[in-house]
Amino acid sequence: MKAHLSNATLEKLPVTVVTPDYDRTKVSAGVAHIGVGNFHRAHQALYLDRILALPGQEAWGILGVGIRQGKRETERADAFDKQDGLFTLTEFSPDDPTVVRVVGSIVDYVSCNEGYDALIRRLADPAIRIVTLTITEGGYFVDADGAFMLDDPFIAEDLKRDIPQSAFGLVCEALRLRRDAGIGPFTVLSCDNLQHNGAAAQSAFCGFAEARDPSLGAWIRENVSFPSSMVDRIAPSVTDADVARLSDASGVEDLTPVYSEDFKQWVVEDAFCAGRPEFEAVGVQLRADVAPYEQVKLRMLNAAHTVVSHVGLRIGYRTVHAAMQDLRVVSLLESFLDGDVAPLLTPPDDVDLGEYARNVLRRFRSAAVGDQLERIASDSFAKLPVFLGTTVRELIDAGRDFSLEAFTLACWAENAANVDDKGVPFDLREPNASDADLATLRADDLAAPLSLTLFDGWGVAGSESFASRFVAFREDIRERGAAKVLADMQA
């Protein structure tokens, strides 16, 4: 019989499960995290779990903050309550034994179901010294020029509310309370896959604050630090079947298990206005400049994920490791990483791009992780500019071959029909696309998608050769299928 996960049962769990080696009753929350999803729990929460085991670090537990109303939020809040914030993390390795551990760093949780004013009060608590975020690439409402999108309907509506509901409004109101009480600011740390995510966060939060109260905006700009960070770990979505599978394997009855690969990396700009945990003691890389690491990760790992997801789905695969059994797909990724992207990058001194590319392919081959192509390919309106835009622009500017990128985007456009070349349906979601955007993507004019604003700054609008290549690939895919087109590209 499986043991139900809670503080009371930690000592009764199977001996094969790693449990927290610190006294959770002595831990208090010094970090508040907005967006307590799978990635945060498999990544930042694990790093802080290890930090809490160090002497004198008891004040760096996590307060989870749930800001999205709905059934999922209710279920998550209930699960955190029943399990005292505990959850299992199963780490799969292609070479070493699987490790199951209980992560204990989330010591409290506040839900919007309790009222958004309750979230603001908790963030205003002087014990909170860092607010971290995983609100997705498209969640910052920052345009291609780095300006906060005040005219977006969601933001415009939130600015009118006495008690805001967005991450920006909640944080800004908490900072207002802290300023007025003389408490001082906290650090706002983005952990999303955005270029210069610290600057993006600063633009978003300061832009919201300045629109609501110019004096507050000025105070935030002067006092709050927005360090950049680069996060890396593959943590797939967890289905109901996964919950049962993971619980059966671990012997722990867990309502909210997560799983991931064994690899993880976190590079953080060392700029914290209210103190920080001993990040360096648990392998976090503290750097003055995160941008070179960020560029390598976004333009190699994340971009390769984008390529394999859209090409793989088009051919008929549903998981990354299944697509990686296709040598045509592997060859495509090798050419993309080694031939197209690596020559355009200036990596940090401690990063070898050839080794990095080989490690990306090794990680993608893990059958145990089984990451879903639909998960990766969804929200491409937010992801494509971040992961592929700079590479495409630099290839066009340099007069280099961009066939692999044009083929990938052709697969992306064809995938808008949510059915693969074999006629099997899938489900891609585009929360950052308007109805007009989707209509343009599905238009009879095969070149029409290149006019979408997501391609602003790519250089595709002024490149007739790119447009013609893109259209030719779409026509060829429709006639013969992506697998045959890809095979001919490599012949």
One Martini backbone bead per residue (centre of mass of N, CA, C, O) as a GRO file, in nm:
protein
  491
    1MET     BB    1   0.095   0.036   0.023
    2LYS     BB    2   0.069   0.360  -0.021
    3ALA     BB    3   0.203   0.658   0.087
    4HIS     BB    4   0.098   0.940   0.205
    5LEU     BB    5   0.180   1.271   0.145
    6SER     BB    6   0.353   1.413   0.432
    7ASN     BB    7   0.490   1.508   0.718
    8ALA     BB    8   0.390   1.245   0.879
    9THR     BB    9   0.524   1.036   0.634
   10LEU     BB   10   0.830   1.068   0.574
   11GLU     BB   11   0.938   0.817   0.757
   12LYS     BB   12   0.744   0.599   0.574
   13LEU     BB   13   0.893   0.589   0.332
   14PRO     BB   14   1.067   0.465   0.107
   15VAL     BB   15   1.412   0.416   0.100
   16THR     BB   16   1.434   0.511  -0.214
   17VAL     BB   17   1.345   0.785  -0.100
   18VAL     BB   18   1.427   1.112  -0.103
   19THR     BB   19   1.456   1.327   0.175
   20PRO     BB   20   1.456   1.578   0.370
   21ASP     BB   21   1.761   1.715   0.551
   22TYR     BB   22   1.544   1.894   0.719
   23ASP     BB   23   1.364   2.120   0.920
   24ARG     BB   24   1.056   2.241   0.830
   25THR     BB   25   0.971   2.397   1.098
   26LYS     BB   26   1.224   2.616   1.044
   27VAL     BB   27   1.089   2.714   0.787
   28SER     BB   28   1.079   3.005   0.578
   29ALA     BB   29   0.958   3.251   0.368
   30GLY     BB   30   1.167   3.436   0.108
   31VAL     BB   31   1.019   3.311  -0.144
   32ALA     BB   32   0.822   3.405  -0.423
   33HIS     BB   33   0.609   3.215  -0.649
   34ILE     BB   34   0.502   3.268  -0.986
   35GLY     BB   35   0.410   2.975  -1.123
   36VAL     BB   36   0.342   2.661  -1.000
   37GLY     BB   37   0.486   2.448  -1.189
   38ASN     BB   38   0.671   2.201  -1.314
   39PHE     BB   39   0.935   2.354  -1.359
   40HIS     BB   40   0.973   2.482  -1.085
   41ARG     BB   41   0.966   2.208  -0.922
   42ALA     BB   42   1.220   2.085  -1.099
   43HIS     BB   43   1.410   2.339  -1.025
   44GLN     BB   44   1.407   2.577  -0.812
   45ALA     BB   45   1.295   2.401  -0.579
   46LEU     BB   46   1.543   2.217  -0.571
   47TYR     BB   47   1.763   2.418  -0.508
   48LEU     BB   48   1.624   2.515  -0.239
   49ASP     BB   49   1.625   2.242  -0.101
   50ARG     BB   50   1.939   2.234  -0.080
   51ILE     BB   51   1.974   2.500   0.076
   52LEU     BB   52   1.809   2.418   0.339
   53ALA     BB   53   2.051   2.214   0.428
   54LEU     BB   54   2.193   2.461   0.513
   55PRO     BB   55   2.336   2.662   0.718
   56GLY     BB   56   2.133   2.948   0.768
   57GLN     BB   57   1.874   2.886   0.535
   58GLU     BB   58   1.568   2.893   0.659
   59ALA     BB   59   1.463   3.175   0.501
   60TRP     BB   60   1.436   3.009   0.189
   61GLY     BB   61   1.163   2.952   0.134
   62ILE     BB   62   0.845   2.886  -0.029
   63LEU     BB   63   0.592   3.088  -0.180
   64GLY     BB   64   0.313   3.008  -0.327
   65VAL     BB   65   0.151   3.164  -0.627
   66GLY     BB   66  -0.191   3.179  -0.724
   67ILE     BB   67  -0.345   3.365  -1.017
   68ARG     BB   68  -0.537   3.141  -1.154
   69GLN     BB   69  -0.841   3.083  -1.220
   70GLY     BB   70  -0.983   2.762  -1.136
   71LYS     BB   71  -0.967   2.428  -1.124
   72ARG     BB   72  -0.657   2.394  -1.113
   73GLU     BB   73  -0.616   2.581  -0.868
   74THR     BB   74  -0.789   2.427  -0.669
   75GLU     BB   75  -0.633   2.158  -0.688
   76ARG     BB   76  -0.357   2.268  -0.608
   77ALA     BB   77  -0.428   2.389  -0.332
   78ASP     BB   78  -0.532   2.123  -0.211
   79ALA     BB   79  -0.271   1.959  -0.245
   80PHE     BB   80  -0.087   2.138  -0.075
   81ASP     BB   81  -0.249   2.105   0.183
   82LYS     BB   82  -0.247   1.788   0.209
   83GLN     BB   83   0.098   1.789   0.157
   84ASP     BB   84   0.256   2.038   0.274
   85GLY     BB   85   0.401   2.103  -0.020
   86LEU     BB   86   0.462   1.830  -0.117
   87PHE     BB   87   0.676   1.645  -0.358
   88THR     BB   88   0.760   1.454  -0.633
   89LEU     BB   89   1.081   1.380  -0.796
   90THR     BB   90   1.160   1.241  -1.111
   91GLU     BB   91   1.483   1.131  -1.228
   92PHE     BB   92   1.593   1.081  -1.552
   93SER     BB   93   1.835   0.854  -1.691
   94PRO     BB   94   2.026   0.711  -1.952
   95ASP     BB   95   2.257   0.580  -1.732
   96ASP     BB   96   2.123   0.609  -1.458
   97PRO     BB   97   1.947   0.585  -1.201
   98THR     BB   98   1.657   0.647  -1.073
   99VAL     BB   99   1.530   0.942  -0.902
  100VAL     BB  100   1.356   0.984  -0.590
  101ARG     BB  101   1.214   1.287  -0.456
  102VAL     BB  102   1.149   1.504  -0.190
  103VAL     BB  103   1.013   1.826  -0.195
  104GLY     BB  104   1.032   2.102   0.073
  105SER     BB  105   1.039   2.425  -0.013
  106ILE     BB  106   0.726   2.441  -0.008
  107VAL     BB  107   0.572   2.601   0.282
  108ASP     BB  108   0.362   2.773   0.106
  109TYR     BB  109   0.018   2.882   0.005
  110VAL     BB  110  -0.139   3.119  -0.224
  111SER     BB  111  -0.465   3.193  -0.338
  112CYS     BB  112  -0.698   3.356  -0.535
  113ASN     BB  113  -0.940   3.222  -0.379
  114GLU     BB  114  -0.872   3.430  -0.129
  115GLY     BB  115  -0.784   3.670  -0.282
  116TYR     BB  116  -0.590   3.925  -0.412
  117ASP     BB  117  -0.530   4.071  -0.143
  118ALA     BB  118  -0.379   3.831  -0.015
  119LEU     BB  119  -0.139   3.830  -0.209
  120ILE     BB  120  -0.037   4.114  -0.151
  121ARG     BB  121   0.018   4.077   0.152
  122ARG     BB  122   0.228   3.849   0.121
  123LEU     BB  123   0.429   4.013  -0.059
  124ALA     BB  124   0.459   4.245   0.172
  125ASP     BB  125   0.621   4.077   0.337
  126PRO     BB  126   0.936   4.121   0.475
  127ALA     BB  127   1.034   3.818   0.428
  128ILE     BB  128   1.017   3.891   0.134
  129ARG     BB  129   1.309   3.906  -0.108
  130ILE     BB  130   1.190   3.718  -0.344
  131VAL     BB  131   1.055   3.721  -0.684
  132THR     BB  132   0.946   3.465  -0.883
  133LEU     BB  133   0.918   3.356  -1.241
  134THR     BB  134   0.666   3.147  -1.438
  135ILE     BB  135   0.482   3.296  -1.725
  136THR     BB  136   0.605   3.277  -1.983
  137GLU     BB  137   0.701   3.420  -2.276
  138GLY     BB  138   0.398   3.565  -2.321
  139GLY     BB  139   0.364   3.707  -2.011
  140TYR     BB  140   0.499   4.024  -2.054
  141PHE     BB  141   0.405   4.233  -2.271
  142VAL     BB  142   0.652   4.259  -2.483
  143ASP     BB  143   0.777   4.401  -2.740
  144ALA     BB  144   1.019   4.421  -2.989
  145ASP     BB  145   1.115   4.708  -2.836
  146GLY     BB  146   1.055   4.664  -2.509
  147ALA     BB  147   0.757   4.739  -2.468
  148PHE     BB  148   0.482   4.788  -2.291
  149MET     BB  149   0.142   4.663  -2.339
  150LEU     BB  150  -0.108   4.875  -2.256
  151ASP     BB  151  -0.328   4.793  -2.497
  152ASP     BB  152  -0.386   4.542  -2.383
  153PRO     BB  153  -0.673   4.414  -2.265
  154PHE     BB  154  -0.566   4.283  -2.005
  155ILE     BB  155  -0.406   4.530  -1.901
  156ALA     BB  156  -0.622   4.751  -1.920
  157GLU     BB  157  -0.814   4.612  -1.718
  158ASP     BB  158  -0.616   4.594  -1.474
  159LEU     BB  159  -0.571   4.905  -1.440
  160LYS     BB  160  -0.881   4.950  -1.339
  161ARG     BB  161  -0.832   4.801  -1.089
  162ASP     BB  162  -0.812   4.808  -0.753
  163ILE     BB  163  -0.758   4.489  -0.772
  164PRO     BB  164  -0.538   4.319  -0.912
  165GLN     BB  165  -0.447   4.004  -1.125
  166SER     BB  166  -0.175   4.041  -1.212
  167ALA     BB  167   0.152   4.012  -1.167
  168PHE     BB  168   0.209   4.315  -1.192
  169GLY     BB  169  -0.008   4.426  -0.998
  170LEU     BB  170   0.064   4.265  -0.744
  171VAL     BB  171   0.358   4.356  -0.715
  172CYS     BB  172   0.313   4.663  -0.718
  173GLU     BB  173   0.126   4.671  -0.467
  174ALA     BB  174   0.330   4.548  -0.273
  175LEU     BB  175   0.544   4.770  -0.315
  176ARG     BB  176   0.371   4.998  -0.210
  177LEU     BB  177   0.341   4.894   0.078
  178ARG     BB  178   0.644   4.888   0.138
  179ARG     BB  179   0.706   5.178   0.089
  180ASP     BB  180   0.494   5.304   0.293
  181ALA     BB  181   0.632   5.120   0.539
  182GLY     BB  182   0.954   5.102   0.502
  183ILE     BB  183   1.067   4.810   0.406
  184GLY     BB  184   1.123   4.758   0.111
  185PRO     BB  185   1.238   4.569  -0.132
  186PHE     BB  186   1.240   4.331  -0.394
  187THR     BB  187   1.329   4.084  -0.595
  188VAL     BB  188   1.298   4.031  -0.954
  189LEU     BB  189   1.288   3.692  -1.096
  190SER     BB  190   1.332   3.563  -1.397
  191CYS     BB  191   1.247   3.210  -1.536
  192ASP     BB  192   1.232   3.269  -1.842
  193ASN     BB  193   1.240   3.226  -2.203
  194LEU     BB  194   1.421   3.514  -2.237
  195GLN     BB  195   1.556   3.775  -2.365
  196HIS     BB  196   1.651   3.955  -2.127
  197ASN     BB  197   1.456   3.900  -1.869
  198GLY     BB  198   1.519   4.136  -1.682
  199ALA     BB  199   1.438   4.366  -1.877
  200ALA     BB  200   1.152   4.262  -1.929
  201ALA     BB  201   1.056   4.282  -1.639
  202GLN     BB  202   1.110   4.579  -1.597
  203SER     BB  203   0.926   4.682  -1.823
  204ALA     BB  204   0.663   4.558  -1.714
  205PHE     BB  205   0.650   4.660  -1.416
  206CYS     BB  206   0.711   4.960  -1.471
  207GLY     BB  207   0.491   5.007  -1.679
  208PHE     BB  208   0.256   4.951  -1.491
  209ALA     BB  209   0.325   5.149  -1.262
  210GLU     BB  210   0.334   5.413  -1.434
  211ALA     BB  211   0.031   5.391  -1.525
  212ARG     BB  212  -0.079   5.399  -1.220
  213ASP     BB  213   0.205   5.529  -1.075
  214PRO     BB  214   0.469   5.723  -1.124
  215SER     BB  215   0.603   5.715  -0.840
  216LEU     BB  216   0.622   5.407  -0.824
  217GLY     BB  217   0.785   5.359  -1.078
  218ALA     BB  218   1.033   5.518  -0.984
  219TRP     BB  219   1.090   5.348  -0.728
  220ILE     BB  220   1.135   5.080  -0.870
  221ARG     BB  221   1.370   5.163  -1.057
  222GLU     BB  222   1.558   5.244  -0.807
  223ASN     BB  223   1.514   4.965  -0.603
  224VAL     BB  224   1.466   4.736  -0.800
  225SER     BB  225   1.572   4.422  -0.893
  226PHE     BB  226   1.647   4.261  -1.238
  227PRO     BB  227   1.764   3.983  -1.291
  228SER     BB  228   1.913   3.762  -1.485
  229SER     BB  229   1.830   3.436  -1.639
  230MET     BB  230   1.914   3.079  -1.675
  231VAL     BB  231   1.716   2.800  -1.767
  232ASP     BB  232   1.758   2.423  -1.735
  233ARG     BB  233   1.498   2.184  -1.804
  234ILE     BB  234   1.326   1.887  -1.859
  235ALA     BB  235   0.956   1.920  -1.806
  236PRO     BB  236   0.693   1.762  -1.844
  237SER     BB  237   0.392   1.690  -1.866
  238VAL     BB  238   0.117   1.584  -1.644
  239THR     BB  239  -0.074   1.319  -1.635
  240ASP     BB  240  -0.285   1.097  -1.504
  241ALA     BB  241  -0.107   0.859  -1.587
  242ASP     BB  242   0.151   0.971  -1.455
  243VAL     BB  243   0.060   0.976  -1.167
  244ALA     BB  244   0.024   0.669  -1.147
  245ARG     BB  245   0.306   0.583  -1.244
  246LEU     BB  246   0.481   0.737  -1.033
  247SER     BB  247   0.346   0.625  -0.775
  248ASP     BB  248   0.401   0.325  -0.830
  249ALA     BB  249   0.715   0.351  -0.849
  250SER     BB  250   0.759   0.496  -0.558
  251GLY     BB  251   0.527   0.440  -0.328
  252VAL     BB  252   0.374   0.726  -0.359
  253GLU     BB  253   0.105   0.927  -0.268
  254ASP     BB  254   0.071   1.165  -0.531
  255LEU     BB  255  -0.101   1.443  -0.661
  256THR     BB  256   0.192   1.618  -0.766
  257PRO     BB  257   0.385   1.502  -0.967
  258VAL     BB  258   0.718   1.506  -1.106
  259TYR     BB  259   0.930   1.519  -1.406
  260SER     BB  260   1.273   1.451  -1.533
  261GLU     BB  261   1.564   1.509  -1.604
  262ASP     BB  262   1.901   1.517  -1.481
  263PHE     BB  263   1.935   1.784  -1.599
  264LYS     BB  264   2.079   2.107  -1.481
  265GLN     BB  265   2.042   2.478  -1.498
  266TRP     BB  266   2.172   2.792  -1.337
  267VAL     BB  267   2.188   3.133  -1.438
  268VAL     BB  268   2.288   3.428  -1.244
  269GLU     BB  269   2.256   3.745  -1.170
  270ASP     BB  270   2.439   3.932  -0.924
  271ALA     BB  271   2.135   4.110  -0.835
  272PHE     BB  272   2.042   4.190  -0.501
  273CYS     BB  273   1.848   4.406  -0.290
  274ALA     BB  274   1.765   4.164  -0.040
  275GLY     BB  275   1.917   3.931  -0.086
  276ARG     BB  276   2.044   3.580  -0.069
  277PRO     BB  277   2.114   3.282  -0.124
  278GLU     BB  278   2.343   3.003  -0.148
  279PHE     BB  279   2.371   2.928  -0.460
  280GLU     BB  280   2.673   2.832  -0.505
  281ALA     BB  281   2.644   2.566  -0.314
  282VAL     BB  282   2.430   2.424  -0.556
  283GLY     BB  283   2.530   2.524  -0.868
  284VAL     BB  284   2.488   2.808  -0.912
  285GLN     BB  285   2.555   3.049  -1.162
  286LEU     BB  286   2.732   3.338  -1.097
  287ARG     BB  287   2.690   3.639  -1.293
  288ALA     BB  288   2.734   3.942  -1.458
  289ASP     BB  289   2.673   3.778  -1.740
  290VAL     BB  290   2.410   3.597  -1.904
  291ALA     BB  291   2.376   3.625  -2.217
  292PRO     BB  292   2.561   3.398  -2.337
  293TYR     BB  293   2.396   3.164  -2.211
  294GLU     BB  294   2.124   3.241  -2.321
  295GLN     BB  295   2.189   3.218  -2.625
  296VAL     BB  296   2.265   2.922  -2.630
  297LYS     BB  297   2.000   2.807  -2.520
  298LEU     BB  298   1.786   2.940  -2.707
  299ARG     BB  299   1.945   2.878  -2.997
  300MET     BB  300   1.968   2.565  -2.933
  301LEU     BB  301   1.776   2.411  -2.747
  302ASN     BB  302   1.504   2.559  -2.801
  303ALA     BB  303   1.526   2.554  -3.108
  304ALA     BB  304   1.547   2.246  -3.139
  305HIS     BB  305   1.273   2.193  -3.015
  306THR     BB  306   1.117   2.341  -3.234
  307VAL     BB  307   1.205   2.174  -3.472
  308VAL     BB  308   1.120   1.887  -3.369
  309SER     BB  309   0.821   1.951  -3.320
  310HIS     BB  310   0.723   2.039  -3.610
  311VAL     BB  311   0.847   1.812  -3.774
  312GLY     BB  312   0.747   1.571  -3.610
  313LEU     BB  313   0.442   1.625  -3.633
  314ARG     BB  314   0.423   1.624  -3.940
  315ILE     BB  315   0.514   1.321  -3.970
  316GLY     BB  316   0.385   1.170  -3.670
  317TYR     BB  317   0.487   1.251  -3.405
  318ARG     BB  318   0.475   1.291  -3.017
  319THR     BB  319   0.776   1.253  -2.936
  320VAL     BB  320   1.102   1.313  -2.907
  321HIS     BB  321   1.226   1.024  -2.901
  322ALA     BB  322   1.081   0.928  -3.156
  323ALA     BB  323   1.205   1.136  -3.351
  324MET     BB  324   1.509   1.039  -3.272
  325GLN     BB  325   1.479   0.767  -3.449
  326ASP     BB  326   1.509   0.965  -3.687
  327LEU     BB  327   1.771   1.034  -3.891
  328ARG     BB  328   1.660   1.285  -4.032
  329VAL     BB  329   1.619   1.452  -3.775
  330VAL     BB  330   1.904   1.438  -3.664
  331SER     BB  331   2.041   1.568  -3.909
  332LEU     BB  332   1.891   1.834  -3.891
  333LEU     BB  333   1.996   1.915  -3.608
  334GLU     BB  334   2.296   1.907  -3.668
  335SER     BB  335   2.288   2.126  -3.889
  336PHE     BB  336   2.164   2.347  -3.722
  337LEU     BB  337   2.372   2.363  -3.488
  338ASP     BB  338   2.655   2.344  -3.645
  339GLY     BB  339   2.590   2.515  -3.918
  340ASP     BB  340   2.402   2.764  -3.822
  341VAL     BB  341   2.441   2.858  -3.513
  342ALA     BB  342   2.734   2.838  -3.399
  343PRO     BB  343   2.871   3.057  -3.598
  344LEU     BB  344   2.687   3.299  -3.447
  345LEU     BB  345   2.837   3.246  -3.178
  346THR     BB  346   2.948   3.371  -2.845
  347PRO     BB  347   3.068   3.202  -2.605
  348PRO     BB  348   3.152   3.113  -2.325
  349ASP     BB  349   3.446   2.993  -2.197
  350ASP     BB  350   3.279   2.728  -2.057
  351VAL     BB  351   3.172   2.677  -2.365
  352ASP     BB  352   3.116   2.406  -2.587
  353LEU     BB  353   2.935   2.382  -2.871
  354GLY     BB  354   2.977   2.089  -2.956
  355GLU     BB  355   2.908   1.964  -2.680
  356TYR     BB  356   2.634   2.095  -2.649
  357ALA     BB  357   2.499   1.964  -2.898
  358ARG     BB  358   2.539   1.668  -2.807
  359ASN     BB  359   2.374   1.699  -2.545
  360VAL     BB  360   2.106   1.768  -2.670
  361LEU     BB  361   2.070   1.497  -2.822
  362ARG     BB  362   2.088   1.318  -2.574
  363ARG     BB  363   1.841   1.435  -2.427
  364PHE     BB  364   1.629   1.375  -2.656
  365ARG     BB  365   1.668   1.044  -2.639
  366SER     BB  366   1.497   1.016  -2.386
  367ALA     BB  367   1.249   0.788  -2.311
  368ALA     BB  368   1.177   0.848  -2.011
  369VAL     BB  369   1.079   1.138  -2.051
  370GLY     BB  370   0.876   1.189  -2.294
  371ASP     BB  371   0.835   1.440  -2.453
  372GLN     BB  372   0.601   1.665  -2.584
  373LEU     BB  373   0.537   1.811  -2.884
  374GLU     BB  374   0.284   1.976  -2.818
  375ARG     BB  375   0.405   2.139  -2.588
  376ILE     BB  376   0.640   2.272  -2.752
  377ALA     BB  377   0.461   2.386  -3.002
  378SER     BB  378   0.318   2.554  -2.828
  379ASP     BB  379   0.318   2.893  -2.833
  380SER     BB  380   0.471   3.009  -3.100
  381PHE     BB  381   0.416   3.317  -3.095
  382ALA     BB  382   0.626   3.339  -2.853
  383LYS     BB  383   0.876   3.146  -2.932
  384LEU     BB  384   0.993   3.202  -3.217
  385PRO     BB  385   1.132   3.482  -3.174
  386VAL     BB  386   1.330   3.375  -2.951
  387PHE     BB  387   1.457   3.108  -3.101
  388LEU     BB  388   1.471   3.210  -3.436
  389GLY     BB  389   1.494   3.509  -3.523
  390THR     BB  390   1.802   3.574  -3.513
  391THR     BB  391   1.902   3.351  -3.699
  392VAL     BB  392   1.749   3.432  -3.953
  393ARG     BB  393   1.856   3.719  -3.978
  394GLU     BB  394   2.162   3.642  -3.994
  395LEU     BB  395   2.143   3.464  -4.244
  396ILE     BB  396   2.033   3.678  -4.435
  397ASP     BB  397   2.255   3.897  -4.393
  398ALA     BB  398   2.491   3.676  -4.481
  399GLY     BB  399   2.388   3.490  -4.724
  400ARG     BB  400   2.277   3.230  -4.610
  401ASP     BB  401   2.149   2.936  -4.554
  402PHE     BB  402   1.771   2.874  -4.479
  403SER     BB  403   1.623   2.596  -4.521
  404LEU     BB  404   1.568   2.481  -4.235
  405GLU     BB  405   1.393   2.721  -4.140
  406ALA     BB  406   1.182   2.720  -4.368
  407PHE     BB  407   1.087   2.430  -4.313
  408THR     BB  408   0.997   2.467  -4.021
  409LEU     BB  409   0.787   2.694  -4.084
  410ALA     BB  410   0.620   2.523  -4.274
  411CYS     BB  411   0.536   2.318  -4.062
  412TRP     BB  412   0.403   2.519  -3.874
  413ALA     BB  413   0.183   2.615  -4.072
  414GLU     BB  414   0.061   2.328  -4.123
  415ASN     BB  415  -0.006   2.276  -3.810
  416ALA     BB  416  -0.263   2.464  -3.789
  417ALA     BB  417  -0.464   2.214  -3.859
  418ASN     BB  418  -0.422   1.976  -3.650
  419VAL     BB  419  -0.270   1.781  -3.870
  420ASP     BB  420  -0.105   1.538  -4.014
  421ASP     BB  421   0.020   1.361  -4.288
  422LYS     BB  422  -0.175   1.107  -4.179
  423GLY     BB  423  -0.446   1.243  -4.038
  424VAL     BB  424  -0.360   1.302  -3.746
  425PRO     BB  425  -0.451   1.447  -3.466
  426PHE     BB  426  -0.389   1.751  -3.283
  427ASP     BB  427  -0.293   1.994  -3.003
  428LEU     BB  428  -0.259   2.334  -3.055
  429ARG     BB  429  -0.167   2.620  -2.861
  430GLU     BB  430  -0.253   2.995  -2.886
  431PRO     BB  431  -0.263   3.238  -2.649
  432ASN     BB  432  -0.096   3.474  -2.840
  433ALA     BB  433  -0.334   3.453  -3.048
  434SER     BB  434  -0.540   3.575  -3.265
  435ASP     BB  435  -0.788   3.536  -3.482
  436ALA     BB  436  -0.637   3.687  -3.707
  437ASP     BB  437  -0.378   3.526  -3.694
  438LEU     BB  438  -0.505   3.247  -3.758
  439ALA     BB  439  -0.623   3.328  -4.030
  440THR     BB  440  -0.351   3.392  -4.163
  441LEU     BB  441  -0.221   3.110  -4.118
  442ARG     BB  442  -0.490   2.970  -4.285
  443ALA     BB  443  -0.454   3.080  -4.549
  444ASP     BB  444  -0.432   3.048  -4.893
  445ASP     BB  445  -0.194   3.223  -4.860
  446LEU     BB  446   0.123   3.094  -4.810
  447ALA     BB  447   0.269   3.384  -4.732
  448ALA     BB  448   0.102   3.528  -4.501
  449PRO     BB  449   0.251   3.457  -4.227
  450LEU     BB  450   0.499   3.663  -4.280
  451SER     BB  451   0.303   3.920  -4.185
  452LEU     BB  452   0.331   3.874  -3.906
  453THR     BB  453   0.439   4.019  -3.610
  454LEU     BB  454   0.632   3.786  -3.518
  455PHE     BB  455   0.835   3.876  -3.775
  456ASP     BB  456   0.949   4.110  -3.653
  457GLY     BB  457   1.298   4.147  -3.727
  458TRP     BB  458   1.385   3.899  -3.927
  459GLY     BB  459   1.379   3.978  -4.260
  460VAL     BB  460   1.144   3.838  -4.435
  461ALA     BB  461   0.993   4.077  -4.574
  462GLY     BB  462   1.272   4.150  -4.756
  463SER     BB  463   1.274   3.832  -4.856
  464GLU     BB  464   1.211   3.663  -5.139
  465SER     BB  465   1.368   3.398  -5.094
  466PHE     BB  466   1.230   3.312  -4.835
  467ALA     BB  467   0.937   3.314  -4.929
  468SER     BB  468   0.975   3.111  -5.162
  469ARG     BB  469   1.078   2.880  -4.987
  470PHE     BB  470   0.838   2.857  -4.796
  471VAL     BB  471   0.623   2.799  -5.014
  472ALA     BB  472   0.758   2.551  -5.143
  473PHE     BB  473   0.745   2.376  -4.890
  474ARG     BB  474   0.440   2.376  -4.853
  475GLU     BB  475   0.373   2.245  -5.122
  476ASP     BB  476   0.548   1.988  -5.084
  477ILE     BB  477   0.416   1.886  -4.825
  478ARG     BB  478   0.130   1.855  -4.945
  479GLU     BB  479   0.216   1.651  -5.171
  480ARG     BB  480   0.448   1.447  -4.999
  481GLY     BB  481   0.559   1.527  -4.734
  482ALA     BB  482   0.796   1.583  -4.492
  483ALA     BB  483   0.972   1.328  -4.511
  484LYS     BB  484   1.047   1.352  -4.816
  485VAL     BB  485   1.158   1.634  -4.811
  486LEU     BB  486   1.382   1.578  -4.606
  487ALA     BB  487   1.528   1.357  -4.766
  488ASP     BB  488   1.598   1.543  -5.009
  489MET     BB  489   1.769   1.752  -4.850
  490GLN     BB  490   1.986   1.498  -4.775
  491ALA     BB  491   2.083   1.381  -5.066
   0.00000   0.00000   0.00000
